[in-house]
Short mmCIF file of C-alpha atoms in Angstrom, two decimals:
data_model
loop_
_atom_site.label_atom_id
_atom_site.label_comp_id
_atom_site.label_asym_id
_atom_site.label_seq_id
_atom_site.Cartn_x
_atom_site.Cartn_y
_atom_site.Cartn_z
CA MET A 18 -3.43 10.95 -4.25
CA PHE A 19 -6.25 9.43 -2.12
CA LYS A 20 -9.40 8.37 -3.54
CA LEU A 21 -12.67 7.41 -1.72
CA LEU A 22 -15.38 5.68 -3.67
CA ILE A 23 -18.91 5.25 -2.61
CA LEU A 24 -21.27 3.05 -4.99
CA PHE A 25 -25.00 3.64 -4.98
CA ILE A 26 -26.97 1.25 -7.20
CA LEU A 27 -30.45 1.77 -8.32
CA GLN A 28 -31.92 -1.14 -10.25
CA THR A 29 -35.33 -1.26 -11.99
CA GLU A 30 -37.04 -3.90 -13.84
CA ILE A 31 -39.12 -3.09 -16.79
CA LEU A 32 -42.31 -5.16 -17.29
CA ASN A 33 -42.95 -7.02 -20.62
CA THR A 34 -39.27 -6.91 -21.59
CA ALA A 35 -36.79 -9.73 -21.66
CA ASP A 36 -34.09 -7.72 -20.02
CA GLY A 37 -34.09 -5.23 -17.03
CA HIS A 38 -32.30 -1.91 -16.78
CA HIS A 39 -29.52 -0.88 -14.42
CA MET A 40 -28.66 2.59 -13.15
CA SER A 41 -25.93 3.43 -10.71
CA HIS A 42 -24.20 6.40 -9.06
CA GLN A 43 -20.48 6.03 -8.18
CA ALA A 44 -19.63 9.00 -6.04
CA THR A 45 -15.74 9.56 -6.01
CA CYS A 46 -13.80 11.90 -3.62
CA SER A 47 -10.22 12.43 -4.68
CA TRP A 48 -7.62 14.56 -2.80
CA SER A 49 -3.71 14.71 -2.54
CA LYS A 50 -3.17 17.35 0.34
CA ASP A 51 -3.60 16.49 3.91
CA ASP A 52 -5.67 19.67 4.55
CA LEU A 53 -8.17 18.31 2.02
CA SER A 54 -8.09 21.88 0.10
CA ASP A 55 -7.81 20.19 -3.22
CA MET A 56 -10.86 17.82 -2.52
CA GLU A 57 -12.66 16.93 -5.89
CA TYR A 58 -16.13 15.36 -5.84
CA ILE A 59 -17.48 13.54 -8.86
CA LEU A 60 -20.80 12.14 -9.30
CA PRO A 61 -21.52 10.11 -12.51
CA TYR A 62 -24.97 8.94 -13.55
CA ILE A 63 -24.61 5.51 -15.26
CA PHE A 64 -27.47 3.84 -17.18
CA ASN A 65 -26.87 0.43 -18.64
CA LYS A 66 -23.15 0.94 -18.30
CA ILE A 67 -23.16 4.36 -20.29
CA ASN A 68 -22.09 7.38 -18.17
CA TYR A 69 -24.50 9.96 -19.52
CA LEU A 70 -24.25 12.61 -17.02
CA GLU A 71 -21.75 13.72 -14.44
CA TYR A 72 -21.36 16.48 -11.84
CA ASN A 73 -17.82 17.62 -11.33
CA SER A 74 -17.10 19.87 -8.27
CA THR A 75 -13.89 21.39 -9.77
CA LEU A 76 -15.99 22.52 -12.72
CA GLY A 77 -18.88 23.47 -10.47
CA LYS A 78 -21.52 22.04 -12.71
CA PHE A 79 -23.15 19.07 -14.41
CA VAL A 80 -21.68 17.73 -17.70
CA GLY A 81 -23.67 15.70 -20.15
CA TYR A 82 -22.28 13.03 -22.42
CA THR A 83 -25.17 11.88 -24.41
CA GLU A 84 -28.16 13.68 -25.88
CA LEU A 85 -30.18 12.83 -22.72
CA GLY A 86 -27.25 13.86 -20.64
CA ILE A 87 -26.89 17.13 -22.11
CA LYS A 88 -30.48 18.00 -21.71
CA ASN A 89 -30.33 16.92 -18.07
CA ALA A 90 -27.11 18.75 -17.37
CA ASP A 91 -28.76 22.02 -18.71
CA ARG A 92 -31.76 21.56 -16.59
CA PHE A 93 -29.59 20.89 -13.45
CA ASN A 94 -27.20 23.72 -14.06
CA LYS A 95 -30.32 26.09 -14.12
CA ASP A 96 -31.52 24.94 -10.70
CA PRO A 97 -29.64 26.87 -7.81
CA ALA A 98 -30.86 24.44 -5.13
CA GLU A 99 -29.59 21.40 -7.09
CA LEU A 100 -26.13 22.97 -7.78
CA GLN A 101 -25.96 24.01 -3.94
CA ALA A 102 -26.78 20.58 -2.76
CA GLN A 103 -23.96 19.00 -4.92
CA LYS A 104 -21.44 21.76 -3.89
CA ALA A 105 -22.41 20.92 -0.27
CA ALA A 106 -21.52 17.43 -0.77
CA VAL A 107 -17.80 18.27 -1.00
CA GLU A 108 -17.76 19.31 2.67
CA ASN A 109 -20.68 17.20 4.04
CA PHE A 110 -19.81 13.91 2.19
CA CYS A 111 -16.21 13.89 0.81
CA LYS A 112 -14.36 15.86 3.59
CA ASN A 113 -16.37 14.33 6.59
CA ASN A 114 -15.56 10.95 5.33
CA ALA A 115 -12.01 11.61 4.63
CA LYS A 116 -11.50 13.02 8.03
CA GLY A 117 -12.90 9.67 9.43
CA TYR A 118 -10.53 7.73 7.44
CA TYR A 119 -7.56 9.85 8.43
CA SER A 120 -8.33 9.26 12.12
CA ALA A 121 -9.12 5.51 11.78
CA VAL A 122 -6.62 4.30 9.17
CA LEU A 123 -4.38 6.97 7.46
CA SER A 124 -2.82 8.43 10.55
CA LYS A 125 -1.99 5.08 12.20
CA THR A 126 1.47 3.55 11.97
CA VAL A 127 2.82 0.20 12.87
CA GLU A 128 6.63 -0.28 13.37
CA PRO A 129 8.49 -2.69 11.06
CA GLN A 130 9.94 -5.98 12.49
CA VAL A 131 13.46 -5.81 10.97
CA LYS A 132 15.88 -8.83 10.69
CA VAL A 133 19.44 -8.69 9.06
CA MET A 134 20.91 -12.09 8.09
CA GLN A 135 23.67 -13.54 5.82
CA VAL A 136 22.11 -15.71 3.14
CA LYS A 137 25.25 -16.57 1.15
CA LYS A 138 28.89 -16.78 2.23
CA SER A 139 31.75 -15.51 0.28
CA VAL A 140 33.47 -18.33 -1.62
CA GLY A 141 36.65 -17.47 -3.59
CA SER A 142 35.87 -14.48 -5.92
CA HIS A 143 32.07 -14.83 -5.26
CA PRO A 144 30.76 -12.12 -3.08
CA ALA A 145 28.75 -12.68 0.12
CA LEU A 146 25.10 -11.81 0.22
CA LEU A 147 23.30 -10.31 3.14
CA MET A 148 19.47 -9.64 3.37
CA CYS A 149 17.55 -6.92 5.45
CA SER A 150 13.95 -7.81 5.82
CA ALA A 151 11.46 -5.42 7.12
CA TYR A 152 7.94 -7.19 8.13
CA SER A 153 4.57 -6.16 9.12
CA PHE A 154 4.78 -2.48 8.78
CA TYR A 155 2.11 0.22 7.98
CA PRO A 156 1.84 2.55 6.02
CA LYS A 157 3.36 1.35 2.84
CA LEU A 158 6.03 3.79 2.27
CA ILE A 159 9.59 2.74 3.63
CA LYS A 160 13.32 3.24 2.77
CA VAL A 161 16.03 0.62 3.34
CA THR A 162 19.63 1.46 2.90
CA TRP A 163 22.95 -0.02 3.83
CA LEU A 164 25.94 1.33 5.79
CA ARG A 165 29.44 -0.11 5.67
CA ASN A 166 31.79 1.21 8.30
CA GLY A 167 29.42 4.32 8.67
CA GLN A 168 29.32 5.15 5.02
CA GLU A 169 26.26 4.58 2.78
CA VAL A 170 26.77 1.70 0.34
CA LYS A 171 26.15 2.91 -3.29
CA GLY A 172 26.18 -0.28 -5.31
CA GLY A 173 25.75 -3.94 -5.11
CA GLN A 174 22.12 -3.60 -3.85
CA THR A 175 18.85 -5.08 -4.99
CA SER A 176 15.40 -4.63 -3.24
CA THR A 177 11.89 -5.81 -3.77
CA GLU A 178 8.90 -3.49 -3.96
CA GLU A 179 6.69 -3.08 -0.84
CA MET A 180 4.64 -6.21 -0.77
CA ALA A 181 1.18 -6.42 0.73
CA ASN A 182 0.45 -9.08 3.10
CA GLY A 183 -3.36 -8.73 2.36
CA ASP A 184 -3.97 -7.70 6.20
CA TRP A 185 -2.95 -3.97 5.90
CA TYR A 186 0.66 -4.79 6.58
CA TYR A 187 3.55 -4.66 4.20
CA GLN A 188 7.11 -6.32 4.00
CA VAL A 189 10.05 -5.41 1.97
CA HIS A 190 13.51 -7.10 1.41
CA SER A 191 16.80 -5.55 0.48
CA HIS A 192 19.93 -7.73 -0.49
CA LEU A 193 23.53 -6.54 -0.28
CA GLU A 194 26.52 -8.24 -2.12
CA TYR A 195 29.83 -7.44 -0.79
CA LYS A 196 33.45 -8.89 -0.26
CA PRO A 197 34.00 -9.43 3.50
CA GLU A 198 36.94 -7.51 5.20
CA SER A 199 38.38 -8.02 8.55
CA GLY A 200 36.94 -5.70 11.32
CA GLU A 201 34.22 -3.99 9.23
CA GLU A 202 30.79 -3.08 10.40
CA ILE A 203 27.84 -3.39 8.14
CA SER A 204 24.29 -2.13 9.00
CA CYS A 205 20.80 -1.80 7.61
CA VAL A 206 19.08 1.43 7.95
CA VAL A 207 15.36 1.68 7.94
CA GLU A 208 13.29 5.03 7.57
CA HIS A 209 9.60 4.69 8.35
CA ALA A 210 6.66 7.01 9.56
CA SER A 211 6.43 4.86 12.71
CA PHE A 212 10.00 5.78 13.62
CA LYS A 213 11.06 9.25 14.99
CA LYS A 214 14.31 8.86 13.30
CA PRO A 215 16.16 6.30 11.17
CA MET A 216 16.84 3.04 12.79
CA SER A 217 20.19 1.19 12.40
CA TYR A 218 20.34 -2.55 12.54
CA LYS A 219 23.81 -3.97 12.75
CA TRP A 220 24.69 -7.34 11.17
CA ASP A 221 26.49 -9.60 13.67
CA PRO A 222 28.66 -12.36 11.81
CA SER A 223 28.56 -14.33 14.98
CA MET A 224 24.69 -14.76 14.80
CA SER A 225 24.29 -15.76 11.11
CA GLU A 226 20.65 -16.14 10.78
CA PRO A 227 20.64 -18.91 8.13
CA ASP A 228 22.93 -21.01 10.36
CA LYS A 229 20.55 -20.44 13.34
CA ARG A 230 17.25 -21.29 11.47
CA ARG A 231 18.44 -24.20 9.09
CA ASN A 232 18.31 -27.81 10.45
CA PRO A 233 21.60 -29.40 9.81
CA GLN A 234 19.84 -32.79 9.64
CA ASP A 235 17.52 -32.20 6.74
CA GLY A 236 18.28 -28.72 5.55
CA SER A 237 14.79 -27.43 6.40
CA TRP A 238 14.19 -23.93 7.83
CA SER A 239 12.69 -23.19 11.17
CA PRO A 240 9.54 -21.03 11.42
CA HIS A 241 9.66 -17.16 11.27
CA LYS A 242 6.93 -15.49 13.17
CA HIS A 243 4.83 -13.14 11.21
CA ARG A 244 2.06 -10.80 12.45
CA SER A 245 -1.41 -11.83 11.09
CA SER A 246 -4.47 -9.58 10.47
CA GLY A 247 -5.83 -10.14 13.95
CA GLY A 248 -2.61 -8.77 15.47
CA GLU A 249 -1.38 -12.31 16.74
CA THR A 250 1.57 -13.97 15.12
CA GLN A 251 1.61 -16.78 12.90
CA GLU A 252 4.47 -19.02 11.73
CA CYS A 253 5.66 -19.60 8.15
CA LEU A 254 8.86 -21.23 6.90
CA LEU A 255 11.63 -18.89 6.14
CA ASN A 256 14.30 -19.75 3.58
CA PRO A 257 16.04 -16.51 2.62
CA LEU A 258 17.54 -18.08 -0.38
CA HIS A 259 14.15 -18.77 -1.92
CA LEU A 260 11.96 -15.81 -2.60
CA LEU A 261 8.73 -17.80 -3.41
CA ASN A 262 8.28 -19.14 0.12
CA PRO A 263 5.20 -18.44 2.34
CA CYS A 264 6.70 -15.60 4.04
CA PHE A 265 7.07 -13.63 0.76
CA ILE A 266 3.69 -14.37 -0.74
CA PRO A 267 1.02 -11.71 -0.23
CA ASN A 268 -2.12 -12.89 1.81
CA SER A 269 0.21 -15.53 3.43
#
């Protein structure tokens, strides 16, 4: 469901009174289909925080919620010109603006930057832990799965929700617990609107990411490059064992 909200505020001050009065119109356009065929236009009339009157394009008429609102709704519903003007707003106001948003924003895609790394080695009976991270992608919807020797892994997985960076981009992180076996192949598969087909990212045990990024002298983690709102990259410290580091916090 998409929703476009336009706010019009009309404020009037009444003389010889301690407090003023406030009137506003919050026009809302809502739709769920790409062809906009289910577009709904709602225009409420709000006075001093009370919604007393509303036009609803699905009903094709005004509806009053207070005594004054009912009187005005009856008057407006008997005015063909007023009803036609509100009906036209579905096309002229809602659909025209929605098409602009589709072309400028909703139809755009940005490929995720994907990294697969081992964050915990297997010790004794304890399993190893891999992490597949997808950074800086748009739109939000994404699917991350794991393959082991070409077969989808069904258990031992945990994933974060898609997290907003605060700059239109998103990130998501999936973890896989497993017991290593000689000669096996493990891959992270990412499905996203920016890809023509699912993309597979193989984990290479010889390129253990934490070992590459961690400073053996002080245990610190080297910077991970992250796309910022301006399109350039910025650096933040990445510790894959700690989910509350700057790379994982929205607006970082």
